[in-house]
Coordinates of C-alpha atoms and ligand atoms in Angstrom, one line a residue:
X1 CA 3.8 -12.6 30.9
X2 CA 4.8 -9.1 30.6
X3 CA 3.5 -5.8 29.0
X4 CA 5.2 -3.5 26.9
X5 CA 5.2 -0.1 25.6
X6 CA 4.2 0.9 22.4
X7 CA 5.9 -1.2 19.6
X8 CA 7.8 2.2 18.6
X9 CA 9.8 0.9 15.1
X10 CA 10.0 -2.6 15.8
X11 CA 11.1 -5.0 13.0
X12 CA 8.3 -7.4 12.0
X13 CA 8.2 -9.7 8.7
X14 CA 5.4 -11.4 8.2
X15 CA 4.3 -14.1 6.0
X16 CA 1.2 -14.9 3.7
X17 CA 1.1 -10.8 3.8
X18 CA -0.9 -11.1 0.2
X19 CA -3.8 -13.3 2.2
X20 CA -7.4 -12.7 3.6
X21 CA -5.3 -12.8 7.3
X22 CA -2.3 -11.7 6.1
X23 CA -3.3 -8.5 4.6
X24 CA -5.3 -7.3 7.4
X25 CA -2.2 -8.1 10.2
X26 CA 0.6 -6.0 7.9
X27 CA -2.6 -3.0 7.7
X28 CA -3.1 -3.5 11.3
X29 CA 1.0 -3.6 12.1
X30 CA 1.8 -0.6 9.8
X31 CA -0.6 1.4 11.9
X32 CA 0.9 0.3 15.1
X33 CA 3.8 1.9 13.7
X34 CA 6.0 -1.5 13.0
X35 CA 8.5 -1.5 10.4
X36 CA 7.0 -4.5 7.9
X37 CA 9.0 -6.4 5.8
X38 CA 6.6 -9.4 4.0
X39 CA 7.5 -12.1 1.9
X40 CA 5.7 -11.9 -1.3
X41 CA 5.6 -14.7 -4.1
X42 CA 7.0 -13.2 -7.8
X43 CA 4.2 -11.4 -9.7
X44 CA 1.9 -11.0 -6.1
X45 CA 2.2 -7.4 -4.2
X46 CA 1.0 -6.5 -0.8
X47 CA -2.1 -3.8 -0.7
X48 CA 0.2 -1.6 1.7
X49 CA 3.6 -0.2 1.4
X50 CA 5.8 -2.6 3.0
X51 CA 9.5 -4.1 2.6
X52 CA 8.4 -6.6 0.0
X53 CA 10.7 -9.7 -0.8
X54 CA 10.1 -11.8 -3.3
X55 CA 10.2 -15.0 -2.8
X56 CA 8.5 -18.7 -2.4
X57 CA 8.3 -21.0 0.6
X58 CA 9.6 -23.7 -1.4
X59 CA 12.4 -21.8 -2.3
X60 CA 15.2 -23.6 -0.1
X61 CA 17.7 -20.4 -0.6
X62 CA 15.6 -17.5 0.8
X63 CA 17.4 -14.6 1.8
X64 CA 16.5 -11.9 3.3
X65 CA 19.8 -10.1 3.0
X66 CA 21.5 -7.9 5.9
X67 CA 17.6 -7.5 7.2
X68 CA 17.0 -9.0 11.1
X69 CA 13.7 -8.8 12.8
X70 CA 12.3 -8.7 16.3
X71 CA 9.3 -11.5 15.3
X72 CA 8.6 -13.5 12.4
X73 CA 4.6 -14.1 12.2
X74 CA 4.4 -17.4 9.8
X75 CA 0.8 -17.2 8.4
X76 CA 1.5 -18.2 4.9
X77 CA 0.7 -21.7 4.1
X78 CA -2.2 -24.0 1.5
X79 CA -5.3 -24.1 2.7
X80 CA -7.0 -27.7 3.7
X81 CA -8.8 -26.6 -0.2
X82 CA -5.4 -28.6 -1.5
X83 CA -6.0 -31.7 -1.9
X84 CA -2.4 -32.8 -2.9
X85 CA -1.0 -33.9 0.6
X86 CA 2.9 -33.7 -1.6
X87 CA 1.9 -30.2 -2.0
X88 CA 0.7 -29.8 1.1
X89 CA 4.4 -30.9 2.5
X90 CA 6.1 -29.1 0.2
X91 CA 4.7 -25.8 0.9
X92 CA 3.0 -26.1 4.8
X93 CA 6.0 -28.4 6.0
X94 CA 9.2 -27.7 3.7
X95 CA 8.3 -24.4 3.0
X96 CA 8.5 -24.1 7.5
X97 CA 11.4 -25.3 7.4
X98 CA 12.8 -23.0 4.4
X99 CA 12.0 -20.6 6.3
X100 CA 13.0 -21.4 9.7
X101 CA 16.7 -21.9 7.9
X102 CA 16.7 -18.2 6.4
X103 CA 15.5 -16.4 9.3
X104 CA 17.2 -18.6 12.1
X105 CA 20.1 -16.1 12.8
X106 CA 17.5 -12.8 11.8
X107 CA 15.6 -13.1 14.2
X108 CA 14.6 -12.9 17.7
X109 CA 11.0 -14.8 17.8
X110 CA 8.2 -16.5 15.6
X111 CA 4.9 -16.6 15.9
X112 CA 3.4 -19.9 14.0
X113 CA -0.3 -19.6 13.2
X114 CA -2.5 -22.5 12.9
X115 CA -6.0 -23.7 13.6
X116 CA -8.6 -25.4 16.2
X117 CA -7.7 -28.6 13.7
X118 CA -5.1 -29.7 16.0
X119 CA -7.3 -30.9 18.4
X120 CA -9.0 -33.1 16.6
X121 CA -12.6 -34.3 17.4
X122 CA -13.2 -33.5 21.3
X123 CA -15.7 -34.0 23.3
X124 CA -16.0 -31.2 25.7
X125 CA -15.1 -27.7 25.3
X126 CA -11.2 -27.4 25.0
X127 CA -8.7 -25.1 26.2
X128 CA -4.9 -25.1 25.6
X129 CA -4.1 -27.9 27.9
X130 CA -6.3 -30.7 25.5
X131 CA -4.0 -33.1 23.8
X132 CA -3.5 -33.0 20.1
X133 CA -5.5 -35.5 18.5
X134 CA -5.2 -34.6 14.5
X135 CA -7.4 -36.5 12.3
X136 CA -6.4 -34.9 9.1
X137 CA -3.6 -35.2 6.4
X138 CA -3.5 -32.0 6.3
X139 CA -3.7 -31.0 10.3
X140 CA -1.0 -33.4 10.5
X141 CA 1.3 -31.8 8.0
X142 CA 0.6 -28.4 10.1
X143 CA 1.1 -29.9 13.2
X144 CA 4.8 -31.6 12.3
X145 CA 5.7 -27.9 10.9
X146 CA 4.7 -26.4 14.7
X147 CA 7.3 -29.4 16.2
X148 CA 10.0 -28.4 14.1
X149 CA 9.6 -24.7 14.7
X150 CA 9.3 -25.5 18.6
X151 CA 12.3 -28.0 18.8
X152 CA 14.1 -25.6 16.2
X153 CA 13.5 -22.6 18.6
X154 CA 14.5 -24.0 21.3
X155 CA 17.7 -25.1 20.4
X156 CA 18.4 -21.7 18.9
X157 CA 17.1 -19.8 21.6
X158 CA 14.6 -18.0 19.7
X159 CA 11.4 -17.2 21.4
X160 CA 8.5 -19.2 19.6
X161 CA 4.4 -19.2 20.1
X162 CA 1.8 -21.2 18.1
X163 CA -1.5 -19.4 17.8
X164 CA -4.5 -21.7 16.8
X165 CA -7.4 -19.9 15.2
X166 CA -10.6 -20.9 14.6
X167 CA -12.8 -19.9 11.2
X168 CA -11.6 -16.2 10.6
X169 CA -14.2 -14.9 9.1
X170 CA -14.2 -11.2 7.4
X171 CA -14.8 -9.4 4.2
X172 CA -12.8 -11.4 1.9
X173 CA -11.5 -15.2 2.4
X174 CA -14.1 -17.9 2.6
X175 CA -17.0 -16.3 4.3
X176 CA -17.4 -13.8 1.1
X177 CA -16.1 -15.9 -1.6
X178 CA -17.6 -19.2 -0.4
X179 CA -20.4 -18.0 1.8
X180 CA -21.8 -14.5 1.0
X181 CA -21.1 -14.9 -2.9
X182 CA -23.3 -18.7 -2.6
X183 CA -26.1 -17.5 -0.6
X184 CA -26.7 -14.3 -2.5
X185 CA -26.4 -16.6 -6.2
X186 CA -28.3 -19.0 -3.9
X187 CA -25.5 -22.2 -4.4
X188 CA -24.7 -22.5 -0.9
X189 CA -25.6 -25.6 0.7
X190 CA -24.9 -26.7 4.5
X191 CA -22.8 -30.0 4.3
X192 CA -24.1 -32.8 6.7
X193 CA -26.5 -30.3 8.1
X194 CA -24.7 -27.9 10.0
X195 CA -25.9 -28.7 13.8
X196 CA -22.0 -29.0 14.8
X197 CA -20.7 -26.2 17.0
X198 CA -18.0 -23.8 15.3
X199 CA -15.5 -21.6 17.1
X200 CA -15.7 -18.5 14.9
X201 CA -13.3 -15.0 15.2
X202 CA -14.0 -11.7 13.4
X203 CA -10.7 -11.4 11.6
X204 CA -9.9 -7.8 13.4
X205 CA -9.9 -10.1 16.1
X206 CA -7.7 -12.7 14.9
X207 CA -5.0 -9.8 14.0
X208 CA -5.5 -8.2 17.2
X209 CA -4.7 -11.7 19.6
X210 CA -1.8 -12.1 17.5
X211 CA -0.1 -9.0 17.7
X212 CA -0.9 -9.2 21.3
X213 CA 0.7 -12.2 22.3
X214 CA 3.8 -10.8 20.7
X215 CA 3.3 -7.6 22.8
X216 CA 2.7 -9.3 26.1
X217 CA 5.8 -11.6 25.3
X218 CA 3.8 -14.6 25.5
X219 CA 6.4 -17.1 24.7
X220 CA 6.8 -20.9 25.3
X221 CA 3.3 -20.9 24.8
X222 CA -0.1 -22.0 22.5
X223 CA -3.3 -19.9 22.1
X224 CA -6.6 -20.5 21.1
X225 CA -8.3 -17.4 19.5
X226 CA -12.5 -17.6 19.1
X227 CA -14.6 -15.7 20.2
X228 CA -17.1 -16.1 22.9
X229 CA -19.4 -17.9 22.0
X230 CA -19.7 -21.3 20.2
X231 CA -22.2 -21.3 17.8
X232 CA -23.6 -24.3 15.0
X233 CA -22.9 -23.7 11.4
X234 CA -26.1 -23.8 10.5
X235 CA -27.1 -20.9 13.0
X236 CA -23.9 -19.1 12.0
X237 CA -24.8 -19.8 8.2
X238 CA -29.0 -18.5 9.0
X239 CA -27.6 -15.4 10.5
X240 CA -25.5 -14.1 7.9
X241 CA -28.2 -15.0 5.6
X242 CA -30.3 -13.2 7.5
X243 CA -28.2 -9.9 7.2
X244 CA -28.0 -10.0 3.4
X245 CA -31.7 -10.5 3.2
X246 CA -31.0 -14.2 1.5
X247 CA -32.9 -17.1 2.0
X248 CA -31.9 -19.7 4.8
X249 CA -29.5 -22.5 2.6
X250 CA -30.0 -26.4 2.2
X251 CA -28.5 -29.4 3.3
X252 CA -26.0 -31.3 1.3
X253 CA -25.1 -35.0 2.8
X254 CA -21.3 -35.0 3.3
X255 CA -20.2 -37.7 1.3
X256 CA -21.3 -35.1 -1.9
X257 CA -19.2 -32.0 -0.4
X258 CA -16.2 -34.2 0.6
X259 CA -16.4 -35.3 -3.0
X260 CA -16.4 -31.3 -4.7
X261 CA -14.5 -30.1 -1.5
X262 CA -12.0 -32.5 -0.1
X263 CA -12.3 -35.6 2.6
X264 CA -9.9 -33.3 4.5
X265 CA -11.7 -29.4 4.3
X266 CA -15.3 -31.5 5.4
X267 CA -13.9 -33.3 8.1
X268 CA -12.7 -29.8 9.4
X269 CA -16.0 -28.4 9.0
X270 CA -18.0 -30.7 10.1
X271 CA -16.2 -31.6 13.4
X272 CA -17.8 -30.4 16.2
X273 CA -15.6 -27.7 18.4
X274 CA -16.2 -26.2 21.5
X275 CA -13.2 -23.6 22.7
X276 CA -12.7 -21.7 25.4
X277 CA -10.9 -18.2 25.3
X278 CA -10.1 -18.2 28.6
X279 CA -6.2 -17.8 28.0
X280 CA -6.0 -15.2 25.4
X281 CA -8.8 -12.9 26.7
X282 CA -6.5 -12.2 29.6
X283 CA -4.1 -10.5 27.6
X284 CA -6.5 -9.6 24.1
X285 CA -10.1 -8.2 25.0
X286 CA -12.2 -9.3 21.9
X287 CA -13.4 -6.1 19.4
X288 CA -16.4 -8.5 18.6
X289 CA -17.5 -10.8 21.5
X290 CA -19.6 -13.2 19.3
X291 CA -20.6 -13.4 15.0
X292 CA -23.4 -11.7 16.6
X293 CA -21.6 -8.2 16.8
X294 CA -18.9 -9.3 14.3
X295 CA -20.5 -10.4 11.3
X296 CA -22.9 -6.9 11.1
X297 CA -19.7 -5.7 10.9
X298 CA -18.7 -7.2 8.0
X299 CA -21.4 -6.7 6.3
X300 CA -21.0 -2.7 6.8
X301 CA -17.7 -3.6 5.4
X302 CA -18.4 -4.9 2.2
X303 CA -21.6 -2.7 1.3
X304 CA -18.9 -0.1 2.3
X305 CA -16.6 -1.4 -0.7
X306 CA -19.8 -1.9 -3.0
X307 CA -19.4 -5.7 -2.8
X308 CA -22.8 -6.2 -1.9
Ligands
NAP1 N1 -8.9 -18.4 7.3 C1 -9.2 -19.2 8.3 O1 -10.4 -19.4 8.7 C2 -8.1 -19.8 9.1 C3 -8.4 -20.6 10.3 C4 -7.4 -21.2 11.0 C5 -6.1 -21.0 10.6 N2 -5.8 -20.3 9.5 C6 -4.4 -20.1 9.1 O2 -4.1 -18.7 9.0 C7 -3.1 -18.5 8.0 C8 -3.6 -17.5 7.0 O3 -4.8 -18.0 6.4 P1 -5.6 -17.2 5.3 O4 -7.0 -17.5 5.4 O5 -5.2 -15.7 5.3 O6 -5.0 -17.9 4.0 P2 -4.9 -17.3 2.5 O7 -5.8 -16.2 2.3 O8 -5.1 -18.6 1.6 O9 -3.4 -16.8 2.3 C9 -2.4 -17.7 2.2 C10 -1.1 -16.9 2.1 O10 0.0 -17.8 2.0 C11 0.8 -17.5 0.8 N3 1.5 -18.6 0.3 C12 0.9 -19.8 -0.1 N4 1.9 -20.6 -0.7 C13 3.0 -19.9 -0.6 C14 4.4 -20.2 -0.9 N5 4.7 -21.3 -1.5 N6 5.3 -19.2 -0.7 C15 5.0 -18.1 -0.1 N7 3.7 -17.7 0.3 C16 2.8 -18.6 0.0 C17 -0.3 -16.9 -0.2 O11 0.4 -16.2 -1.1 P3 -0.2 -16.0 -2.6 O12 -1.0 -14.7 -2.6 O13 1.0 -15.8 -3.5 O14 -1.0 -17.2 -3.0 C18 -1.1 -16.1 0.8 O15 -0.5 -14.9 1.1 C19 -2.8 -19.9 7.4 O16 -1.7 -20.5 8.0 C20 -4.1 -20.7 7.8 O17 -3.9 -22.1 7.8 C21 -6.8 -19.7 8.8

């Protein structure tokens, strides 16, 4: 792997640019000086000036007109919320491949985001040399999306990396809407009882590993992105309650979520993960080591904005 300089005006388009991840890469990118160009579903907009085009995933003529770009980073897909697997392809698998078709002569690289999900349920701590094991519709659907980009990009010599993320949390996205929101109105309850281990990244986090393997050229290859250490939901959960001065949450027995949530989201919650960093650290040094620095953090953040 090798370093570069500063990005200078490189050309970057990014997907899912109107999402909780999304929207904090293309801030993070226009500072760095790239030249952003997002894909943006009719009727959405981007918080930051960018090169918006509209458009939709599912759309099997997107253009992108005389534009090329130095790295695609594909973020925008249904979250395992959707419980529609035909949507799920359409959007997470079709749309992929939309996509691959419109940029395929534009572009010198993509970067395919995805989770810790592809791993299944391991056993030991993992790092990027443990099999995929999916045990999910919808990790599936993901998974066959990061084939076809791989065998896609090879075959069109364009440089491709896959970065799997584990639960981004930051100040919008699930950890306010679904966690900080429910503890504060006190609806929050831990599904199966929360003693499975978590990989958890500060979102600052997840945007800075990203861009870095794209700096560091770091091609032909996957990354996990957590952060140091591997925590239990329900110590993760207790601490954040702790910071918003709410009470420590319930238990709800998982056949009851799976039924208001999805088979699919509780199976990815409740599956006990242990990842190591080992890989990206080398090239990314974390801004928050563990939830215990990063979700403080957050918190500042949304007092900061008055949502909380
Ligand atoms: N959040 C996490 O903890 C986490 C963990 C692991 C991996 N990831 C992965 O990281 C990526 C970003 O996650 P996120 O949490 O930022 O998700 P998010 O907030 O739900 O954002 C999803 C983005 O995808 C866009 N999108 C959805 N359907 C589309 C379509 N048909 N055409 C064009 N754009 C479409 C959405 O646009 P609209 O605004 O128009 O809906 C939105 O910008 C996803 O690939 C996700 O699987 C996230």
């Amino acid at each position: 792997m090798r370093s570069k300089d500063l990005s200078g005006m490189e050309s970057v388009l990014v997907t899912g640019a109107t999402g909780f991840i999304g929207s904090r890469l293309v801030q993070k990118l226009i500072e760095k000086n790239y030249k952003v160009t997002t894909l943006v579903r009719p009727g959405k907009k981007v918080s930051v000036e960018t090169d918006e085009i509209k458009g939709d995933l599912t759309d099997s003529n997107l253009e992108f007109g005389e534009r090329s770009f130095d790295v695609v980073f594909h973020l925008a897909s249904h979250t395992p919320l959707e419980k529609n697997t035909k949507i799920l392809q359409k959007v997470n698998l079709e749309g992929t491949k939309n996509l691959f078709n419109a940029v395929k002569d534009k572009t010198k690289s993509i970067i395919y985001i995805s989770g810790l999900g592809v791993y299944g349920s391991p056993e030991t701590t993992i790092n990027e040399s443990h099999p995929y094991d999916p045990d999910t519709s919808f990790v599936k659907i993901r998974l066959e999306a990061q084939r076809f980009l791989e065998k896609q990009c090879k075959e069109n010599k364009i440089d491709f990396a896959v970065v799997h993320f584990g639960d981004v949390y930051g100040s919008k996205g699930w950890f306010y809407e679904m966690l900080v929101k429910r503890l504060q109105n006190k609806s929050f309850r831990i599904p199966g009882g929360g003693k499975y281990f978590k990989g958890f990244v500060n979102v600052d986090d997840a945007v800075g590993s990203t861009i870095a393997v794209y700096e560091h050229k770091g091609f032909g290859e996957s990354y996990i992105v957590a952060d140091s250490l591997p925590v239990t939901f329900k110590e993760f959960v207790d601490f954040t309650a702790d910071q918003i001065d709410a009470k420590h949450p319930g238990n709800v027995p998982n056949f009851i979520a799976k039924a208001v949530l999805g088979a699919d989201l509780i199976k990815l919650l409740t599956t006990s993960m242990k990842a190591s960093n080992e890989k990206i650290s080398k090239i990314y040094k974390f801004k928050y080591p563990s939830f215990k620095e990063g979700i403080p953090a957050v918190i500042e953040e949304l007092k900061s904005k008055n949502l909380l």
